[in-house]
Coordinates of C-alpha atoms and ligand atoms in Angstrom, one line a residue:
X9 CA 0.0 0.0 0.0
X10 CA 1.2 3.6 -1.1
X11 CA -1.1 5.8 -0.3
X12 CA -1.7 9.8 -1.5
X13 CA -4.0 12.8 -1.0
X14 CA -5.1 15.1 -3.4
X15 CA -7.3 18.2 -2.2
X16 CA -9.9 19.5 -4.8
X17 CA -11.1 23.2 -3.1
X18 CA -13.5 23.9 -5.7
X19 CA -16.3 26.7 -6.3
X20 CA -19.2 24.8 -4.2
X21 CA -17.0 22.0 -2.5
X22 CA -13.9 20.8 -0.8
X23 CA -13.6 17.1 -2.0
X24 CA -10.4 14.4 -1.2
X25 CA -9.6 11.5 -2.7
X26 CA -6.7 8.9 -1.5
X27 CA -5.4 7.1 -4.1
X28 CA -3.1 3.4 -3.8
X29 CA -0.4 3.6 -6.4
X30 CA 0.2 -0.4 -5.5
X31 CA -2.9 -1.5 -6.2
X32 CA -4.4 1.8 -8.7
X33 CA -7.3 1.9 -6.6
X34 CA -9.2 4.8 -5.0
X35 CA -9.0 3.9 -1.4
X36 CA -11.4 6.3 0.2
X37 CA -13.1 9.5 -0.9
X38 CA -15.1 12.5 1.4
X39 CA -17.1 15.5 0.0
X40 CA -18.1 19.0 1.7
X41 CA -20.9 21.1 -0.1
X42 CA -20.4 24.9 1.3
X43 CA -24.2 25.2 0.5
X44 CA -25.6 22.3 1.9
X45 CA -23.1 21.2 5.0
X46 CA -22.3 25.1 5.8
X47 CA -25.3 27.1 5.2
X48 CA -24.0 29.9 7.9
X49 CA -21.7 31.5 4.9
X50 CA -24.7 32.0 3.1
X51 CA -23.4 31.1 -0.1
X52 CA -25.4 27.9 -1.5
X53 CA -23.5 28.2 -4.9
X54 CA -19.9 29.1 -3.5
X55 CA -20.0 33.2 -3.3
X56 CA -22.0 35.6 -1.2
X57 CA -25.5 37.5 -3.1
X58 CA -24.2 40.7 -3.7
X59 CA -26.6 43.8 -5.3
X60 CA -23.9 44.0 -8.5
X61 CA -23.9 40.9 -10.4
X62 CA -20.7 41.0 -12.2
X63 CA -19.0 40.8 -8.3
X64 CA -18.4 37.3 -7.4
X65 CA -16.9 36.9 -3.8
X66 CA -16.4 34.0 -1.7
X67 CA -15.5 34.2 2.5
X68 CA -12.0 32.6 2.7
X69 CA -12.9 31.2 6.2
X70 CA -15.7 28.9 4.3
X71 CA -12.8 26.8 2.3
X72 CA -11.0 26.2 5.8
X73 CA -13.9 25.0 7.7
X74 CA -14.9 22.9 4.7
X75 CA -11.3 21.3 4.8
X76 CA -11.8 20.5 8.2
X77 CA -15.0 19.1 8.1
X78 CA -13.8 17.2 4.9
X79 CA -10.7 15.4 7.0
X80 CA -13.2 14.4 9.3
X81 CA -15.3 12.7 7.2
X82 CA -12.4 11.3 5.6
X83 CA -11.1 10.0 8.9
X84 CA -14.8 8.4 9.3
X85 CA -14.1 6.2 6.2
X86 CA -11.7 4.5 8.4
X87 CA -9.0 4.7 5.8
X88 CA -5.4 4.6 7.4
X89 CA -4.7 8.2 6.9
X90 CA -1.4 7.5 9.1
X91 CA -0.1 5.8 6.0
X92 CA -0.5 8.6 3.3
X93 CA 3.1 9.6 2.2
X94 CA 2.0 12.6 0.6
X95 CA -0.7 15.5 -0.2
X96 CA -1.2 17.9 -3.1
X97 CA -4.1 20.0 -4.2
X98 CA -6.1 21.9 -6.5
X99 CA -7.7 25.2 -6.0
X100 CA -10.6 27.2 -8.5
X101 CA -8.7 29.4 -10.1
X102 CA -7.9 33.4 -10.5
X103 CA -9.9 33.8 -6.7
X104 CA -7.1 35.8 -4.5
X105 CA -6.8 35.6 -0.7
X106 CA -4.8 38.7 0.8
X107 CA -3.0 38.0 4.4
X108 CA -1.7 40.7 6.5
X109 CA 0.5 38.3 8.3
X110 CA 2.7 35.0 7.6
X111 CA 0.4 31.8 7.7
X112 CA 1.9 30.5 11.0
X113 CA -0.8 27.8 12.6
X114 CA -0.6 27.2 17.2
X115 CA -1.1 24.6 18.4
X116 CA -4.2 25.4 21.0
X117 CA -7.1 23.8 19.5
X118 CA -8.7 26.7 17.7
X119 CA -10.0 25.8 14.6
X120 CA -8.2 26.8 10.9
X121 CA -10.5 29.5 10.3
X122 CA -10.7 30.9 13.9
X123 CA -6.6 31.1 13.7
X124 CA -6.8 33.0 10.1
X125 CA -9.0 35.2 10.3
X126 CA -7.0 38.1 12.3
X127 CA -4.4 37.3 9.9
X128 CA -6.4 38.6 6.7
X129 CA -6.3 41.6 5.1
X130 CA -9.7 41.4 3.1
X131 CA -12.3 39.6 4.3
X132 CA -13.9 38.7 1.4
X133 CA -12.3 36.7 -1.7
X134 CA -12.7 37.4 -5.6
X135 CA -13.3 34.4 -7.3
X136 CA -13.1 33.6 -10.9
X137 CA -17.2 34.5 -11.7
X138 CA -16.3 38.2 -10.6
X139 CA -16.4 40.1 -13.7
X140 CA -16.0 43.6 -12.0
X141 CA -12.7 44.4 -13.2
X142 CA -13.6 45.4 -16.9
X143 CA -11.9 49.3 -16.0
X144 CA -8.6 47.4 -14.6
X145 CA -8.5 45.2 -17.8
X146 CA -8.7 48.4 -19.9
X147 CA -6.3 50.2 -18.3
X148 CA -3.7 46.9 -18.5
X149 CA -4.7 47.0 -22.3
X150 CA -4.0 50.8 -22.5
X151 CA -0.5 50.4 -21.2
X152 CA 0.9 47.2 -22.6
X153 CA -1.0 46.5 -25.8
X154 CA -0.9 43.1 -26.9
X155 CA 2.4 42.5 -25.0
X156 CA 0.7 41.3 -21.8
X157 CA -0.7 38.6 -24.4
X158 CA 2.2 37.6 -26.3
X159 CA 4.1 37.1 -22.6
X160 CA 1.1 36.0 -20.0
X161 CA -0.6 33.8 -22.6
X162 CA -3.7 35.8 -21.9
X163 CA -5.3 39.2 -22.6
X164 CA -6.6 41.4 -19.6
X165 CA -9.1 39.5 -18.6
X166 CA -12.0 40.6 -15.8
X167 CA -11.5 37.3 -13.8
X168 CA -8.0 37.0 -13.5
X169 CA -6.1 37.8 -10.3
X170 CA -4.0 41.0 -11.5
X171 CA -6.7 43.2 -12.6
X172 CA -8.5 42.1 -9.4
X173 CA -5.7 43.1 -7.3
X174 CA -5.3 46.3 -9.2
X175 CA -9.2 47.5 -8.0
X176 CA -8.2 46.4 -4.7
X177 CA -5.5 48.6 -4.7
X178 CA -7.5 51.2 -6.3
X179 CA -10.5 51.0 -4.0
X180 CA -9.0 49.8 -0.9
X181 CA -5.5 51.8 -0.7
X182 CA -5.4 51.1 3.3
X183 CA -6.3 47.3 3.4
X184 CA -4.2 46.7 -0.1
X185 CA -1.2 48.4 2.3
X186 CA -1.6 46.3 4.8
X187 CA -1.6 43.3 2.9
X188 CA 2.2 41.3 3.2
X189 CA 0.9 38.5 0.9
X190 CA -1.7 37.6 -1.6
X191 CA -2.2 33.8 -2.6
X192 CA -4.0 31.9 -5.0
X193 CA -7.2 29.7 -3.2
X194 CA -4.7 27.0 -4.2
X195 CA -1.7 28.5 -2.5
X196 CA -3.0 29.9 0.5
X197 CA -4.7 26.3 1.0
X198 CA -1.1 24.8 0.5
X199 CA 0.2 27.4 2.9
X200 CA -2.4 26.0 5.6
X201 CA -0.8 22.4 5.1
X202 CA 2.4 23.7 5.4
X203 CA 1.8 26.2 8.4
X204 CA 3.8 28.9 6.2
X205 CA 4.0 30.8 3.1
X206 CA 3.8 28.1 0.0
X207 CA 4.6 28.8 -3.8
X208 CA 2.4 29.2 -6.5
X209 CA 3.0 26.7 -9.4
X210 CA 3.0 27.7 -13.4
X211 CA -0.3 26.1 -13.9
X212 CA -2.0 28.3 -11.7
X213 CA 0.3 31.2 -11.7
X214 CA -0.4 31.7 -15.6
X215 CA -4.3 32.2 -14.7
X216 CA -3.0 35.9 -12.9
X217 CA -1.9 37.9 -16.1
X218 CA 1.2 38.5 -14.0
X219 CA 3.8 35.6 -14.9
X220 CA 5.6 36.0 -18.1
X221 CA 5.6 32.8 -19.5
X222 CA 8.4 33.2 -21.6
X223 CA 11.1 33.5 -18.8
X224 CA 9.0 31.9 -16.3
X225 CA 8.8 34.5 -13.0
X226 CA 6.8 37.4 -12.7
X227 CA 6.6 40.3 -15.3
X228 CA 7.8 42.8 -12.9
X229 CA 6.9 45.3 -15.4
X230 CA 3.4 44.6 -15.4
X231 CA 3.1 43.9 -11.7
X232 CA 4.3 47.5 -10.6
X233 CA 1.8 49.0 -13.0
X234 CA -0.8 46.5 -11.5
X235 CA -0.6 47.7 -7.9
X236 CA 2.0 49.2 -6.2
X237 CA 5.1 46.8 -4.7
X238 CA 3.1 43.9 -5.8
X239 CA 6.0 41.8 -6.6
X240 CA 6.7 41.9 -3.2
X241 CA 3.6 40.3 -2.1
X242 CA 3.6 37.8 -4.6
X243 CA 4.9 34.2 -3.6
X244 CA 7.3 32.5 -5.2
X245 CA 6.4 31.1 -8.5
X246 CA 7.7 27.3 -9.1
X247 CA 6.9 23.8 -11.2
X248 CA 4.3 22.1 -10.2
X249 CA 6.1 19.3 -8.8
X250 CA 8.0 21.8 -6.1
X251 CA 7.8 20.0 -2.2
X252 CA 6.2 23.3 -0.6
X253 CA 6.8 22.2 2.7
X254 CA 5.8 19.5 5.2
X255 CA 2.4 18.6 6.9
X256 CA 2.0 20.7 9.9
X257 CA 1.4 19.2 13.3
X258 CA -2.2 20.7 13.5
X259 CA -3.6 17.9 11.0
X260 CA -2.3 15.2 13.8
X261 CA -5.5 15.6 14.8
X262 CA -7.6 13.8 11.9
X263 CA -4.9 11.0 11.8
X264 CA -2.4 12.1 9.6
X265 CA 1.4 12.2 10.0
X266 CA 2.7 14.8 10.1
X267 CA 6.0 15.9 8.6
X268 CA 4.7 14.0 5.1
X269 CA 5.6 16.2 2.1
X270 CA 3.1 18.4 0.3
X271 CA 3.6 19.2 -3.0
X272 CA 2.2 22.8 -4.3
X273 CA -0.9 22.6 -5.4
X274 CA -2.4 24.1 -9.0
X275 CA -5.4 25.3 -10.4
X276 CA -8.8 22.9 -11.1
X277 CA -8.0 22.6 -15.0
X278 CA -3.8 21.9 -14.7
X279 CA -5.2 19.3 -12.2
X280 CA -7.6 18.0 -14.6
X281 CA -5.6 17.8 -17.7
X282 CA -3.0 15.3 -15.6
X283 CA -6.7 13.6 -13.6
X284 CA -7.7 13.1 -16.9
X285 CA -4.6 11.1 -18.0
X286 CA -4.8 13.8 -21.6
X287 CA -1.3 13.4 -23.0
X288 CA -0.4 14.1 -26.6
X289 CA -1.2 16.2 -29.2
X290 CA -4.4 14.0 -30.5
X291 CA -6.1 13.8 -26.7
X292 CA -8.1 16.8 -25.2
X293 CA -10.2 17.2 -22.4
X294 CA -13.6 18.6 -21.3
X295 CA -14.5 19.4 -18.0
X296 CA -18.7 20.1 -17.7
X297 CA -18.5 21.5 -13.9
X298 CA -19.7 25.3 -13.1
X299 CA -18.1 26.4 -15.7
X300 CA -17.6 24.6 -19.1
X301 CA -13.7 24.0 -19.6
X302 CA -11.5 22.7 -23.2
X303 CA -8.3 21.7 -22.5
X304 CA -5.6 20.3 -23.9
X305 CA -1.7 19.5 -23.7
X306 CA 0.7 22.2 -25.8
X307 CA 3.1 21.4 -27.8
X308 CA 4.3 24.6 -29.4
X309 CA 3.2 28.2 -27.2
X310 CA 0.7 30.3 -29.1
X311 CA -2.1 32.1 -28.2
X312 CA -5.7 32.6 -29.5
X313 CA -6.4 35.3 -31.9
X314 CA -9.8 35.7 -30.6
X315 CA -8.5 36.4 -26.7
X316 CA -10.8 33.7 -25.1
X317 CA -8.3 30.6 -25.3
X318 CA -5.7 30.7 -22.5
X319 CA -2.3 29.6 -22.3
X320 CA -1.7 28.0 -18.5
X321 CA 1.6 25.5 -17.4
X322 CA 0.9 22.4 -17.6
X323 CA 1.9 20.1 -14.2
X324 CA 3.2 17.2 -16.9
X325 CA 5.7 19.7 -18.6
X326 CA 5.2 22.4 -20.8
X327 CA 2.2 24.3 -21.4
X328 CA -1.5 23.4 -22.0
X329 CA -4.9 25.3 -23.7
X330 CA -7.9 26.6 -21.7
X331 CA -11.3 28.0 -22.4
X332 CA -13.6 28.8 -20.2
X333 CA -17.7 29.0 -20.6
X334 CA -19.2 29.8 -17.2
X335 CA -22.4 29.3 -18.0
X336 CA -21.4 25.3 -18.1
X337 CA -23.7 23.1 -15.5
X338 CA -25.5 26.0 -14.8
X339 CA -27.1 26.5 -17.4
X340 CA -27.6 23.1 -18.0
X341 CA -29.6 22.8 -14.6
X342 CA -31.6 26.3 -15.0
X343 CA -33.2 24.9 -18.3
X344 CA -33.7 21.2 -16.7
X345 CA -35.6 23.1 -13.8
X346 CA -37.4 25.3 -15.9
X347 CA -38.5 22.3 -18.5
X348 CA -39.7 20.1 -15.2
X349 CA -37.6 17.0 -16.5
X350 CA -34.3 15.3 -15.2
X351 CA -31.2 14.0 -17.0
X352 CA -32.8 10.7 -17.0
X353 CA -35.7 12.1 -19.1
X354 CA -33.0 13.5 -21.7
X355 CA -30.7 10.2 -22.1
X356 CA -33.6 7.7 -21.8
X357 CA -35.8 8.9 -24.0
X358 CA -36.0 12.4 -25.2
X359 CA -32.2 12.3 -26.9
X360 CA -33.5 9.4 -29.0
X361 CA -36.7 11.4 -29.4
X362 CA -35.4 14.3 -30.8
X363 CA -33.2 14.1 -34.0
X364 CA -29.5 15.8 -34.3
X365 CA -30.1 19.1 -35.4
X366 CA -33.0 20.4 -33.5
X367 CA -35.2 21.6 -37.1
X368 CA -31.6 24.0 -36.4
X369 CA -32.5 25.3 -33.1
X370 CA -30.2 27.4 -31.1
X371 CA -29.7 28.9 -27.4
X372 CA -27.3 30.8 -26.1
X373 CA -27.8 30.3 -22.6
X374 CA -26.4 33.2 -20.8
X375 CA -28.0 33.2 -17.4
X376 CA -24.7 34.7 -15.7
X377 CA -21.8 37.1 -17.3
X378 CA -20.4 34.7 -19.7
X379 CA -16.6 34.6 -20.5
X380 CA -17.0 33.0 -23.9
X381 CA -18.2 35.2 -25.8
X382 CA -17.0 37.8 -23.0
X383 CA -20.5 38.8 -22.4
X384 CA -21.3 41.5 -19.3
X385 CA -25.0 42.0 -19.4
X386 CA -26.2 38.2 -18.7
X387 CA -29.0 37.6 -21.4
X388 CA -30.7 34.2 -23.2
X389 CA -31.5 34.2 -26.4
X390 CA -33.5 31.8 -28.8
X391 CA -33.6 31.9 -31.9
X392 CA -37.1 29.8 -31.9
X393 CA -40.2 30.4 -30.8
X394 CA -41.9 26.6 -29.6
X395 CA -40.0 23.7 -28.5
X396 CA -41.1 20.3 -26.6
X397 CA -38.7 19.7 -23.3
X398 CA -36.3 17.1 -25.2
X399 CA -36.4 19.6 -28.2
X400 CA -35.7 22.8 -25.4
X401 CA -32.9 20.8 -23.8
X402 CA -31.7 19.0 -27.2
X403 CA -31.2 23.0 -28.7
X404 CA -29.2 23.7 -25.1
X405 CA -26.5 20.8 -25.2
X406 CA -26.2 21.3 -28.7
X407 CA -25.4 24.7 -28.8
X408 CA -22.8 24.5 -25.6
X409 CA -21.2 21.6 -28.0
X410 CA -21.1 24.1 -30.8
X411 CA -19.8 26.7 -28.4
X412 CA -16.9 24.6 -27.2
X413 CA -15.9 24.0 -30.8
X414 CA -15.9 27.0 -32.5
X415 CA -13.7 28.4 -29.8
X416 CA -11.2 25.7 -29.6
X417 CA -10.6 25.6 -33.4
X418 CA -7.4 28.3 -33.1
X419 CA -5.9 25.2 -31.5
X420 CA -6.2 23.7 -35.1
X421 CA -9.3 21.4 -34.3
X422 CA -8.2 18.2 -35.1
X423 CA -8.9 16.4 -31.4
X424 CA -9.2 12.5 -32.3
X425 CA -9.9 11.5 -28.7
X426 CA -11.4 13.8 -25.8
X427 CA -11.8 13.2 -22.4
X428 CA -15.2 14.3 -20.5
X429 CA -15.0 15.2 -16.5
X430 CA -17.2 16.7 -14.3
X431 CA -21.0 16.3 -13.5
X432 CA -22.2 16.9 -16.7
X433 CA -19.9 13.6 -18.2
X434 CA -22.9 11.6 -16.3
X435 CA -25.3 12.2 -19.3
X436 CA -24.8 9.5 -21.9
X437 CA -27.0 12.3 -24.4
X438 CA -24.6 14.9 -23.7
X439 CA -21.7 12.6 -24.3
X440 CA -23.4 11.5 -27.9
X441 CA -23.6 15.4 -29.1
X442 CA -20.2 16.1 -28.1
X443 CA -18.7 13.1 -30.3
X444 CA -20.6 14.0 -33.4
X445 CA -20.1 18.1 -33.3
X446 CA -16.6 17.3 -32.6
X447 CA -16.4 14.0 -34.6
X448 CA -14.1 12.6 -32.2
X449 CA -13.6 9.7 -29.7
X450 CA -15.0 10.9 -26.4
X451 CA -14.2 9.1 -23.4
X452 CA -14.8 8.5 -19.9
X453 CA -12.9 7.7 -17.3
X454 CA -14.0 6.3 -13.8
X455 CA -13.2 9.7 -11.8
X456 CA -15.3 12.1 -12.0
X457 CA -13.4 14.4 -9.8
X458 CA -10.4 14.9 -12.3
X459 CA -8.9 17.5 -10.6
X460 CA -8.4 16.0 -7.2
X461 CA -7.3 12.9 -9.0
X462 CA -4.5 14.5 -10.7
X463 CA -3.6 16.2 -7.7
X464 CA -3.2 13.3 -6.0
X465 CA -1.2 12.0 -9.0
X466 CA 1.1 14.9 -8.8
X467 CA 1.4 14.6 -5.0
X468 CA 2.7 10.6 -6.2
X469 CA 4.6 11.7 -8.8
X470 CA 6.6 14.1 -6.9
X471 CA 7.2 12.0 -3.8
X472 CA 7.6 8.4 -5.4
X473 CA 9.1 9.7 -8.9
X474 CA 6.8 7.1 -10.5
X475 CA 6.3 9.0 -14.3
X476 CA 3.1 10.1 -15.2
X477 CA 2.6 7.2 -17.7
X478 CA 2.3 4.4 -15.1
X479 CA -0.2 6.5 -13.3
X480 CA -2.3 7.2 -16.1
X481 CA -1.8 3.8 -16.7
X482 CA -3.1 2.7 -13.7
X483 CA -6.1 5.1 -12.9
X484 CA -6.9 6.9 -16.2
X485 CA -8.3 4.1 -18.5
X486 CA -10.9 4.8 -20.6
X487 CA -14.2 3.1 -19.4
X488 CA -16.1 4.0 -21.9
X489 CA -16.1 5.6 -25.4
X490 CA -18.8 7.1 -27.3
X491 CA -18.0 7.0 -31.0
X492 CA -19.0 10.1 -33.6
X493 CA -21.4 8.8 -36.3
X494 CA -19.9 10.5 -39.5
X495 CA -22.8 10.9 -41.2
X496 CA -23.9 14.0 -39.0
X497 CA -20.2 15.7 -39.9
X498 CA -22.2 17.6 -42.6
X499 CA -25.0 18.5 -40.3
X500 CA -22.9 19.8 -37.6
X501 CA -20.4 21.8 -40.0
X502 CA -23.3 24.3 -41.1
X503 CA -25.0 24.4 -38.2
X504 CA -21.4 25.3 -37.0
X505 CA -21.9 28.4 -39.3
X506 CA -25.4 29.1 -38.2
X507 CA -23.9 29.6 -34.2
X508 CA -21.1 31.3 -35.3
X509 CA -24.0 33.7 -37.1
X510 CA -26.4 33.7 -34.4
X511 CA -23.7 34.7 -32.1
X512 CA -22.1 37.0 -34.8
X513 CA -25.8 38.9 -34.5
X514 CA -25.7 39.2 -30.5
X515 CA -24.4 42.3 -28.7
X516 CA -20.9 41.6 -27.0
X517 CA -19.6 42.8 -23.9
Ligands
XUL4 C1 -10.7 28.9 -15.7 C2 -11.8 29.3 -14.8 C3 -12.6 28.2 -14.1 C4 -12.2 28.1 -12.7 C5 -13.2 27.3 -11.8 O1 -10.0 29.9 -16.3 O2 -12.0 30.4 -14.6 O3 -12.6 27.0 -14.8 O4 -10.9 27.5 -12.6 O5 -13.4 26.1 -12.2

């Protein structure tokens, strides 16, 4: 027995999941819903209501109680958490935590977020839904042109952590003074492991518009004119494989041993694209969670022309793709709700019901301030009148297939094999549309939870130098594949045209 930990602190939950690399089995699992298990933060989806809807913030103090309550569930299990050699994690990403002192946890029995919160700076966390920072993204525009592109992989963009920490500097002079560090969700988490300051890795680092990915540290260029002496509070930036520390003594407590390594954690997609075992140029992955996510390994840097596609380390060497549709699941479960109907009613009968192609029906389903197309004023639109609930949610998955491919074709478009994750990779209807819009192989594996798989993976990696292959081999086998039927290429190519129209004629940003 070899036993690992990977951490997945995600938008609405803290999940872990202890893998055996002797026997490639999962050897326990626990799960902590902020909305359900701690309805005191008031935030059933993962962030507080707040009057403006493009601000998205999360309590910090939510994710540590969540971790707690997660170990102890975990302990429950009964699994011999004495015997885990070593921990990584995964954090949503862009979402920035500001400390006014070192993360330095006593020993007297208070809990994690009783100890941290006199040590923050801000009490409330910008997560990756904020889309507040549209000024900020401007003004990064205005001064660096397309260079902040060509060297972070990324445009300005409203989400990520620099122009967030430049309108907390703007706003919030005082409290931005007083902050000594800002973190990632995944490196402040780390830090709490480690009972000090941890690094960030390149995976995550890359989602801040503030690490130039050509030499590989931060831009310090761009971080003065982000907020002043920001590359002071910045941690170090490292590969993902870096040992951040060791376990602190507080986590004796759930069973653990502490002193084990833990290996920095990255963000939710670097953690998926290793959890999802994607290697090669032929493989990519998609992750239907809150947000939608397409993924993929890179072999050669470039970014998209268009500004949505990102370019992010990847934890396996090298870079890696990401696109991001935030109205993903969400979506998916507004129109469910609104149609009456479950999955069930889609993949038993309604998918086989309704025929590819919809009589060309279309959604675009922005409920919230979508990313892709950078939308600010949330808004659905149809461009039908009448349809049956099959035909309603048919014209949904259909369109977020279209979606994901017409804004993953800079990355030349010629996927053979992609991997599902997430909820969504549940519904056998969804799973159909995606191989015949993309006319590729997709592919299941048995995790759902891909990102806290390949943490754990990373966490093995790192510790027990066993190379990514053999894991994949071992916990990343397809279990199922759902083949594209090649005589709806044709259909899908116009109606590929007809989206890129229909979306051509709505107002952006
Ligand atoms: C990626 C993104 C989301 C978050 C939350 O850029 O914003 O996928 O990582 O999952």
């Amino acid at each position: 027995m070899s036993l690992f930990l990977g951490i997945d602190v995600s938008t609405q939950s803290v999940k872990c999941i202890v893998i055996d690399t002797v026997s490639g089995t999962i050897a326990a699992e626990s799960g902590v819903n902020y909305g359900h298990d701690l309805p005191d933060y008031a935030s059933p989806n993962g962030f507080l209501p707040h009057p403006d809807p493009l601000v998205k913030q999360a309590d910090p103090l939510m994710w540590l109680d969540a971790l707690e309550l997660a170990f102890r569930r975990l302990a429950d299990t009964g699994a011999p958490l004495a015997e885990i050699r070593g921990i990584s994690g995964s954090g949503q990403q862009h979402g920035t935590v500001y400390l006014s002192e070192d993360v330095r946890l006593a020993h007297d029995g208070k809990t994690l977020s009783e100890q941290l919160r006199p040590k923050l700076a801000r009490r409330r966390s910008p997560i990756w839904m904020d889309r507040s920072t549209a000024e900020e993204c401007r003004e990064l525009a205005a001064r660096f042109g397309s260079r902040i592109q060509r060297d972070t992989g990324s445009p300005a963009v409203e989400r990520f952590s620099g122009p967030q920490i430049r309108k907390f500097a703007k706003e919030h002079p005082e409290e931005y003074a007083r902050t000594k560090r800002i973190h990632l969700v995944s490196s402040f988490l780390c830090s709490v492991l480690c009972g000090k300051d941890a690094p960030i890795d390149f995976g995550d680092g890359a989602g801040m518009n503030l690490l130039n990915l050509k030499t590989l540290h931060w831009d310090s260029e761009i971080a003065s004119f982000t907020a002043p002496g920001l590359s002071g509070k910045l941690p170090d930036v490292v590969p993902s494989a870096t040992k951040a520390g060791v376990l602190d003594p507080c986590f004796a407590k759930f069973g653990f041993t502490p002193g084990i390594p833990v290996i920095t954690w990255s963000g939710d997609n670097p953690n998926s694209l290793v959890g999802i075992g994607a290697a090669g140029s032929e493989c990519a992955g998609i992750s239907l969670g809150t947000s939608d996510t397409f993924f993929a390994p890179m072999t050669d840097f470039r970014t998209d022309p268009a500004g949505y596609g990102h370019v992010f380390g990847n934890p396996a060497g090298g870079f890696m793709s990401l696109i991001c549709f935030t109205n993903g699941s969400l979506a998916r479960e507004r129109i469910r709700e609104e149609q009456g109907v479950s999955w069930d009613f889609f993949d038993r009968g309604a998918c086989r019901e309704t025929v590819p192609g919809n009589g060309g029906r279309l959604i675009l389903p922005f409920f919230e301030p979508e990313s892709t197309p950078l939308l600010l004023t949330p808004g659905v639109r149809r461009n039908y009148a009448t349809a049956a609930p099959g035909e309603e949610i048919r014209a949904l998955l259909e369109s977020q297939a279209l979606s994901l491919r017409l804004h993953s074709a800079w990355l030349g478009g010629n996927f053979r094999r992609i991997r599902l994750t997430g909820g969504g990779s549940k519904s056998e209807g969804f799973r159909r549309i995606l191989a015949d819009v993309f006319q590729a192989d997709i592919e299941t594996i048995s995790v759902t939870n891909s990102a806290g798989l390949g943490a754990a993976l990373r966490a093995a990696g790192a510790v027990e130098g066993i190379p990514f292959g053999d894991l994949w081999n071992s916990f990343c086998r397809a279990e199922e594949t759902v083949k594209p039927n090649p005589d709806n290429r044709r259909l899908y190519d116009s109606m590929l045209e007809h989206f890129r129209e229909f979306l051509r004629a709505s107002p952006e940003k």
